[in-house]
Short mmCIF file of C-alpha atoms in Angstrom, two decimals:
data_model
loop_
_atom_site.label_atom_id
_atom_site.label_comp_id
_atom_site.label_asym_id
_atom_site.label_seq_id
_atom_site.Cartn_x
_atom_site.Cartn_y
_atom_site.Cartn_z
CA MET A 837 -10.47 1.63 -2.91
CA THR A 838 -9.81 4.74 -4.99
CA PRO A 839 -6.93 4.91 -7.51
CA THR A 840 -5.39 7.70 -5.42
CA ALA A 841 -5.35 5.57 -2.27
CA PHE A 842 -3.93 2.64 -4.22
CA ALA A 843 -1.11 4.76 -5.67
CA LEU A 844 -0.27 6.16 -2.25
CA ILE A 845 -0.07 2.65 -0.81
CA LEU A 846 2.24 1.42 -3.60
CA LEU A 847 4.68 4.28 -3.04
CA ALA A 848 4.47 3.88 0.73
CA GLY A 849 5.23 0.16 0.39
CA LEU A 850 8.47 0.76 -1.52
CA ILE A 851 9.64 3.33 1.03
CA HIS A 852 8.62 1.14 3.96
CA ALA A 853 10.57 -1.88 2.74
CA SER A 854 13.63 0.32 2.15
CA TRP A 855 13.77 1.82 5.64
CA ASN A 856 13.20 -1.57 7.30
CA ILE A 857 16.21 -2.98 5.47
CA ALA A 858 18.26 -0.01 6.71
CA ALA A 859 17.04 -0.56 10.28
CA LYS A 860 17.94 -4.25 10.07
CA LYS A 861 21.44 -3.46 8.81
CA ALA A 862 21.92 -0.94 11.64
CA GLY A 863 21.29 -3.65 14.25
CA GLY A 864 20.11 -1.01 16.72
CA ASP A 865 18.09 -1.09 19.91
CA SER A 866 16.05 1.48 21.85
CA ARG A 867 18.86 3.99 21.44
CA PHE A 868 18.63 3.66 17.67
CA ALA A 869 14.89 4.30 18.01
CA PHE A 870 15.74 7.49 19.92
CA PHE A 871 18.24 8.57 17.26
CA THR A 872 15.69 8.18 14.48
CA SER A 873 12.87 9.88 16.41
CA PHE A 874 15.11 12.80 17.39
CA LEU A 875 16.35 13.24 13.81
CA MET A 876 12.76 13.04 12.53
CA MET A 877 11.80 15.81 14.95
CA LEU A 878 14.61 18.04 13.67
CA PHE A 879 14.49 17.25 9.95
CA TRP A 880 10.71 17.61 9.62
CA ALA A 881 10.40 20.62 11.96
CA PRO A 882 9.81 23.20 9.17
CA LEU A 883 6.95 21.16 7.69
CA GLY A 884 5.53 20.41 11.14
CA TRP A 885 5.55 24.10 12.05
CA TRP A 886 4.01 25.11 8.71
CA VAL A 887 1.15 22.63 8.92
CA GLY A 888 0.53 22.98 12.65
CA ARG A 889 0.99 26.69 13.32
CA GLY A 890 -2.72 27.48 13.11
CA VAL A 891 -4.06 24.07 14.09
CA VAL A 892 -2.21 22.71 17.12
CA PRO A 893 -3.18 25.65 19.40
CA LEU A 894 -6.83 24.72 18.80
CA TRP A 895 -6.45 21.08 19.79
CA GLY A 896 -8.45 19.79 22.72
CA ALA A 897 -8.13 16.80 25.03
CA ALA A 898 -9.21 14.34 22.31
CA GLU A 899 -6.51 15.41 19.85
CA TRP A 900 -3.73 15.46 22.47
CA GLY A 901 -4.90 12.12 23.80
CA ILE A 902 -4.61 10.64 20.31
CA VAL A 903 -1.10 12.07 19.87
CA VAL A 904 0.10 10.65 23.19
CA GLY A 905 -1.55 7.26 22.64
CA SER A 906 -0.25 7.02 19.08
CA GLY A 907 3.25 8.03 20.15
CA LEU A 908 3.38 5.38 22.86
CA LEU A 909 2.13 2.66 20.50
CA HIS A 910 4.70 3.64 17.88
CA VAL A 911 7.48 3.46 20.48
CA ALA A 912 6.38 -0.02 21.53
CA TYR A 913 6.13 -1.09 17.88
CA TYR A 914 9.54 0.24 16.87
CA VAL A 915 11.44 -1.05 19.90
CA THR A 916 9.86 -4.49 19.52
CA LEU A 917 10.66 -4.54 15.80
CA LEU A 918 14.31 -3.59 16.38
CA ARG A 919 14.68 -6.22 19.09
CA GLY A 920 13.21 -8.81 16.74
CA TYR A 921 15.72 -7.83 14.06
CA ARG A 922 18.57 -8.39 16.52
CA LYS A 923 17.25 -11.79 17.61
CA ALA A 924 16.05 -13.22 14.29
CA ASP A 925 15.99 -12.80 10.50
CA LEU A 926 14.21 -9.92 8.82
CA THR A 927 12.57 -12.42 6.47
CA VAL A 928 10.75 -13.95 9.45
CA VAL A 929 10.08 -10.93 11.67
CA TYR A 930 9.06 -8.47 8.96
CA PRO A 931 6.55 -10.66 7.08
CA LEU A 932 4.83 -11.89 10.24
CA ALA A 933 4.65 -8.36 11.63
CA ARG A 934 3.29 -6.97 8.37
CA GLY A 935 0.87 -9.87 7.90
CA SER A 936 -0.62 -10.12 11.39
CA GLY A 937 -0.94 -6.34 11.82
CA PRO A 938 -3.36 -5.67 8.96
CA LEU A 939 -5.33 -8.81 9.67
CA LEU A 940 -5.95 -7.66 13.24
CA SER A 941 -6.66 -4.04 12.29
CA SER A 942 -9.09 -5.12 9.56
CA LEU A 943 -10.95 -7.35 12.01
CA VAL A 944 -11.16 -4.47 14.51
CA ALA A 945 -12.33 -2.04 11.83
CA ILE A 946 -15.03 -4.46 10.64
CA THR A 947 -16.24 -5.64 14.05
CA LEU A 948 -15.90 -2.47 16.15
CA LEU A 949 -15.94 0.45 13.69
CA GLY A 950 -18.75 -0.92 11.53
CA GLU A 951 -16.81 -1.01 8.25
CA ARG A 952 -18.01 -3.38 5.55
CA ILE A 953 -15.93 -5.37 3.13
CA SER A 954 -16.86 -7.03 -0.16
CA ALA A 955 -16.23 -10.66 -1.07
CA LEU A 956 -13.32 -9.58 -3.30
CA GLY A 957 -11.85 -7.60 -0.44
CA ALA A 958 -12.12 -10.59 1.88
CA VAL A 959 -10.36 -12.83 -0.66
CA GLY A 960 -7.72 -10.12 -1.01
CA ILE A 961 -7.03 -10.18 2.72
CA VAL A 962 -6.61 -13.96 2.56
CA GLY A 963 -4.20 -13.58 -0.35
CA VAL A 964 -2.11 -11.01 1.50
CA VAL A 965 -1.91 -13.04 4.69
CA GLY A 966 -1.16 -16.26 2.78
CA GLY A 967 1.59 -14.53 0.82
CA VAL A 968 3.16 -13.20 3.99
CA PHE A 969 3.07 -16.72 5.44
CA LEU A 970 4.95 -18.08 2.41
CA ILE A 971 7.56 -15.33 2.59
CA ALA A 972 8.10 -16.06 6.27
CA GLY A 973 8.98 -19.66 5.45
CA GLY A 974 5.65 -21.32 4.74
CA PRO A 975 4.96 -24.71 6.33
CA GLY A 976 8.56 -24.75 7.53
CA LEU A 977 7.55 -22.30 10.24
CA LEU A 978 5.22 -24.93 11.70
CA ARG A 979 7.82 -27.70 11.64
CA ALA A 980 10.69 -27.74 14.08
CA ALA A 981 14.04 -27.13 12.44
CA HIS A 982 16.57 -29.93 12.89
CA ASP A 983 19.11 -27.46 14.24
CA VAL A 984 18.26 -26.38 17.80
CA GLN A 985 19.72 -22.89 17.39
CA ALA A 986 17.96 -22.38 14.05
CA ARG A 987 14.67 -23.52 15.59
CA ALA A 988 15.08 -21.14 18.50
CA ARG A 989 15.88 -18.28 16.11
CA VAL A 990 12.78 -18.96 14.01
CA HIS A 991 10.58 -19.18 17.10
CA LYS A 992 11.96 -15.89 18.41
CA GLY A 993 11.32 -14.32 15.03
CA MET A 994 7.72 -15.54 15.07
CA ALA A 995 7.12 -14.24 18.59
CA TYR A 996 8.58 -10.81 17.88
CA GLY A 997 6.85 -10.63 14.52
CA LEU A 998 3.42 -11.37 15.98
CA LEU A 999 3.93 -8.96 18.88
CA THR A 1000 5.03 -6.25 16.46
CA GLY A 1001 1.93 -6.99 14.37
CA ALA A 1002 -0.29 -6.42 17.40
CA PHE A 1003 1.25 -2.98 17.88
CA ILE A 1004 0.85 -2.25 14.16
CA ALA A 1005 -2.85 -3.10 14.39
CA SER A 1006 -3.22 -0.88 17.47
CA TYR A 1007 -1.61 2.23 16.04
CA THR A 1008 -3.33 1.74 12.68
CA VAL A 1009 -6.76 1.84 14.34
CA VAL A 1010 -5.84 4.78 16.61
CA ASP A 1011 -4.31 6.84 13.80
CA GLY A 1012 -7.11 5.88 11.41
CA TYR A 1013 -9.63 7.17 13.96
CA ALA A 1014 -7.62 10.42 14.20
CA VAL A 1015 -7.57 11.19 10.48
CA LYS A 1016 -11.00 9.79 9.54
CA LEU A 1017 -13.21 10.83 12.45
CA LEU A 1018 -11.33 13.64 14.22
CA LEU A 1019 -10.11 14.94 10.83
CA MET A 1020 -6.63 15.54 12.16
CA SER A 1021 -3.81 16.22 9.70
CA PRO A 1022 -1.90 13.00 8.88
CA ILE A 1023 1.32 15.00 8.92
CA LEU A 1024 0.65 16.32 12.42
CA VAL A 1025 -0.46 12.95 13.80
CA ASP A 1026 2.89 11.48 12.82
CA TYR A 1027 5.10 14.51 13.53
CA MET A 1028 3.73 15.41 16.95
CA GLY A 1029 4.04 11.79 17.99
CA ASN A 1030 7.81 12.24 17.63
CA PHE A 1031 7.88 14.42 20.74
CA VAL A 1032 6.27 11.60 22.71
CA ARG A 1033 8.72 9.07 21.31
CA VAL A 1034 11.74 11.24 22.12
CA ALA A 1035 10.52 11.88 25.69
CA VAL A 1036 9.90 8.18 26.34
CA LEU A 1037 13.21 6.99 24.85
CA ALA A 1038 15.48 9.76 26.17
CA PRO A 1039 16.14 8.09 29.57
CA VAL A 1040 17.60 5.05 27.77
CA VAL A 1041 20.19 7.30 26.12
CA LEU A 1042 20.88 9.51 29.14
CA ARG A 1043 21.52 6.47 31.34
CA ASP A 1044 24.83 5.82 29.54
CA LEU A 1045 25.90 8.72 27.32
CA PRO A 1046 29.35 7.31 26.38
CA ALA A 1047 27.78 4.08 25.10
CA ALA A 1048 25.10 6.04 23.25
CA GLY A 1049 27.79 8.22 21.67
CA SER A 1050 29.66 5.16 20.48
CA LEU A 1051 26.51 3.74 18.91
CA TRP A 1052 25.69 7.09 17.34
CA ARG A 1053 29.03 7.15 15.50
CA THR A 1054 28.30 3.79 13.88
CA GLN A 1055 24.55 4.11 13.33
CA TRP A 1056 23.86 7.76 12.49
CA ARG A 1057 23.77 7.21 8.72
CA PHE A 1058 21.14 4.50 9.05
CA ALA A 1059 19.23 6.59 11.60
CA LEU A 1060 19.23 9.60 9.29
CA LEU A 1061 17.97 7.54 6.35
CA VAL A 1062 15.14 6.08 8.44
CA ALA A 1063 14.31 9.54 9.88
CA VAL A 1064 14.03 11.11 6.44
CA ILE A 1065 12.06 8.46 4.55
CA SER A 1066 9.99 6.53 7.11
CA PRO A 1067 7.62 9.45 7.94
CA VAL A 1068 6.92 9.85 4.22
CA SER A 1069 5.83 6.23 4.03
CA TYR A 1070 3.46 6.43 6.98
CA VAL A 1071 1.99 9.84 6.14
CA LEU A 1072 1.14 8.52 2.66
CA VAL A 1073 -0.72 5.65 4.36
CA LEU A 1074 -2.62 8.09 6.60
CA PHE A 1075 -3.67 10.09 3.56
CA ALA A 1076 -4.81 6.82 1.95
CA LEU A 1077 -6.94 6.17 5.04
CA ARG A 1078 -8.87 9.33 4.20
CA GLU A 1079 -9.68 7.86 0.80
CA ALA A 1080 -10.49 4.25 1.74
CA PRO A 1081 -11.58 2.09 4.72
CA ILE A 1082 -9.03 0.89 7.28
CA SER A 1083 -10.06 -2.71 6.55
CA LEU A 1084 -8.76 -2.32 2.97
CA VAL A 1085 -5.82 0.04 3.45
CA ALA A 1086 -4.21 -1.96 6.26
CA PRO A 1087 -3.84 -5.21 4.26
CA ALA A 1088 -2.98 -3.36 1.05
CA ARG A 1089 0.04 -1.86 2.82
CA GLU A 1090 1.58 -5.30 2.62
CA VAL A 1091 2.54 -4.62 -0.97
CA SER A 1092 5.76 -3.59 0.81
CA MET A 1093 6.47 -7.31 1.06
CA LEU A 1094 6.77 -7.41 -2.73
CA PHE A 1095 9.64 -4.97 -2.51
CA ALA A 1096 11.12 -6.60 0.60
CA ALA A 1097 11.10 -9.98 -1.15
CA LEU A 1098 13.10 -8.60 -4.06
CA LEU A 1099 15.37 -6.19 -2.13
CA GLY A 1100 15.75 -7.74 1.30
CA GLY A 1101 16.64 -11.25 0.18
CA HIS A 1102 19.31 -9.93 -2.18
CA LEU A 1103 20.84 -7.40 0.22
CA LEU A 1104 20.66 -9.50 3.39
CA GLY A 1105 21.02 -13.00 1.92
CA GLU A 1106 18.20 -14.48 4.01
CA GLY A 1107 15.73 -17.24 3.31
CA ASP A 1108 14.45 -19.17 0.29
CA ARG A 1109 14.02 -16.87 -2.68
CA LEU A 1110 11.44 -19.11 -4.36
CA ALA A 1111 9.16 -19.04 -1.31
CA ARG A 1112 9.57 -15.28 -1.05
CA LEU A 1113 8.68 -14.76 -4.71
CA LEU A 1114 5.64 -17.05 -4.48
CA GLY A 1115 4.55 -15.12 -1.41
CA ALA A 1116 5.08 -11.85 -3.25
CA VAL A 1117 2.82 -13.06 -6.07
CA CYS A 1118 0.08 -13.91 -3.54
CA ILE A 1119 0.45 -10.49 -1.96
CA ALA A 1120 0.31 -8.73 -5.33
CA ALA A 1121 -2.86 -10.64 -6.23
CA GLY A 1122 -4.37 -9.91 -2.82
CA VAL A 1123 -3.61 -6.20 -3.11
CA ALA A 1124 -5.15 -6.12 -6.59
CA LEU A 1125 -8.34 -7.71 -5.22
CA LEU A 1126 -8.39 -5.19 -2.39
CA ALA A 1127 -8.16 -2.37 -4.91
CA LEU A 1128 -11.08 -3.83 -6.86
CA GLY A 1129 -13.08 -4.66 -3.74
#
């Protein structure tokens, strides 16, 4: 992994943890996903036009197919993530989503796309996944909680986290294919996908405009924050994918858990801080090995 890719991933991780905390505090659903996608489309329109004015008209079926597929996967990912945040703790949903996603995408990249990984890189992946497991609660996730409601909440968090991870793996492979093999602009892959997301989510808002308006008045600040910073995080990752293999970039993204462990636990008051910090150390070590490998 090049130093440039590593630096991009570190910055992306800090931004990613920040916007996930904002999304958790918003407590939104599919309508919140629409708000953020719509605001992304508006806020980033000048940059999207500037980058795409001479490129988008030349796109063929492959490029548009990637945009539509990526947009649909991102919708499924975001809606599932938000639902998980409403049903369970961020410190369960987020780590499992972030841990299972790169593991799956790395396996796909190695087995289907022919990427190779060194022994150090393989150990790094293990370190990242193990750290995520500790942050999510460690062995306690495998033992039933004594409290029935707490057990149900943990199980819901695990289910939503793993499902979100599957969507993360899917869009990582699709978008990685777009920027590495089709040589599409990372900015355009993300920005044009907004139009797909807005079109898919609009019926949810239009079905009950008064309710959507009420939610907008309480959630617009969180939606605006997510709309402004979340594309920066993901575009940085897509640029990193141009510099390094998917099988290394995807797990290295989990450096965001370092920041989530320090920020999320303090701001949201969730989980065992010691387990989170131990997990963060494992993730940091794993990311360092990925950079070397």
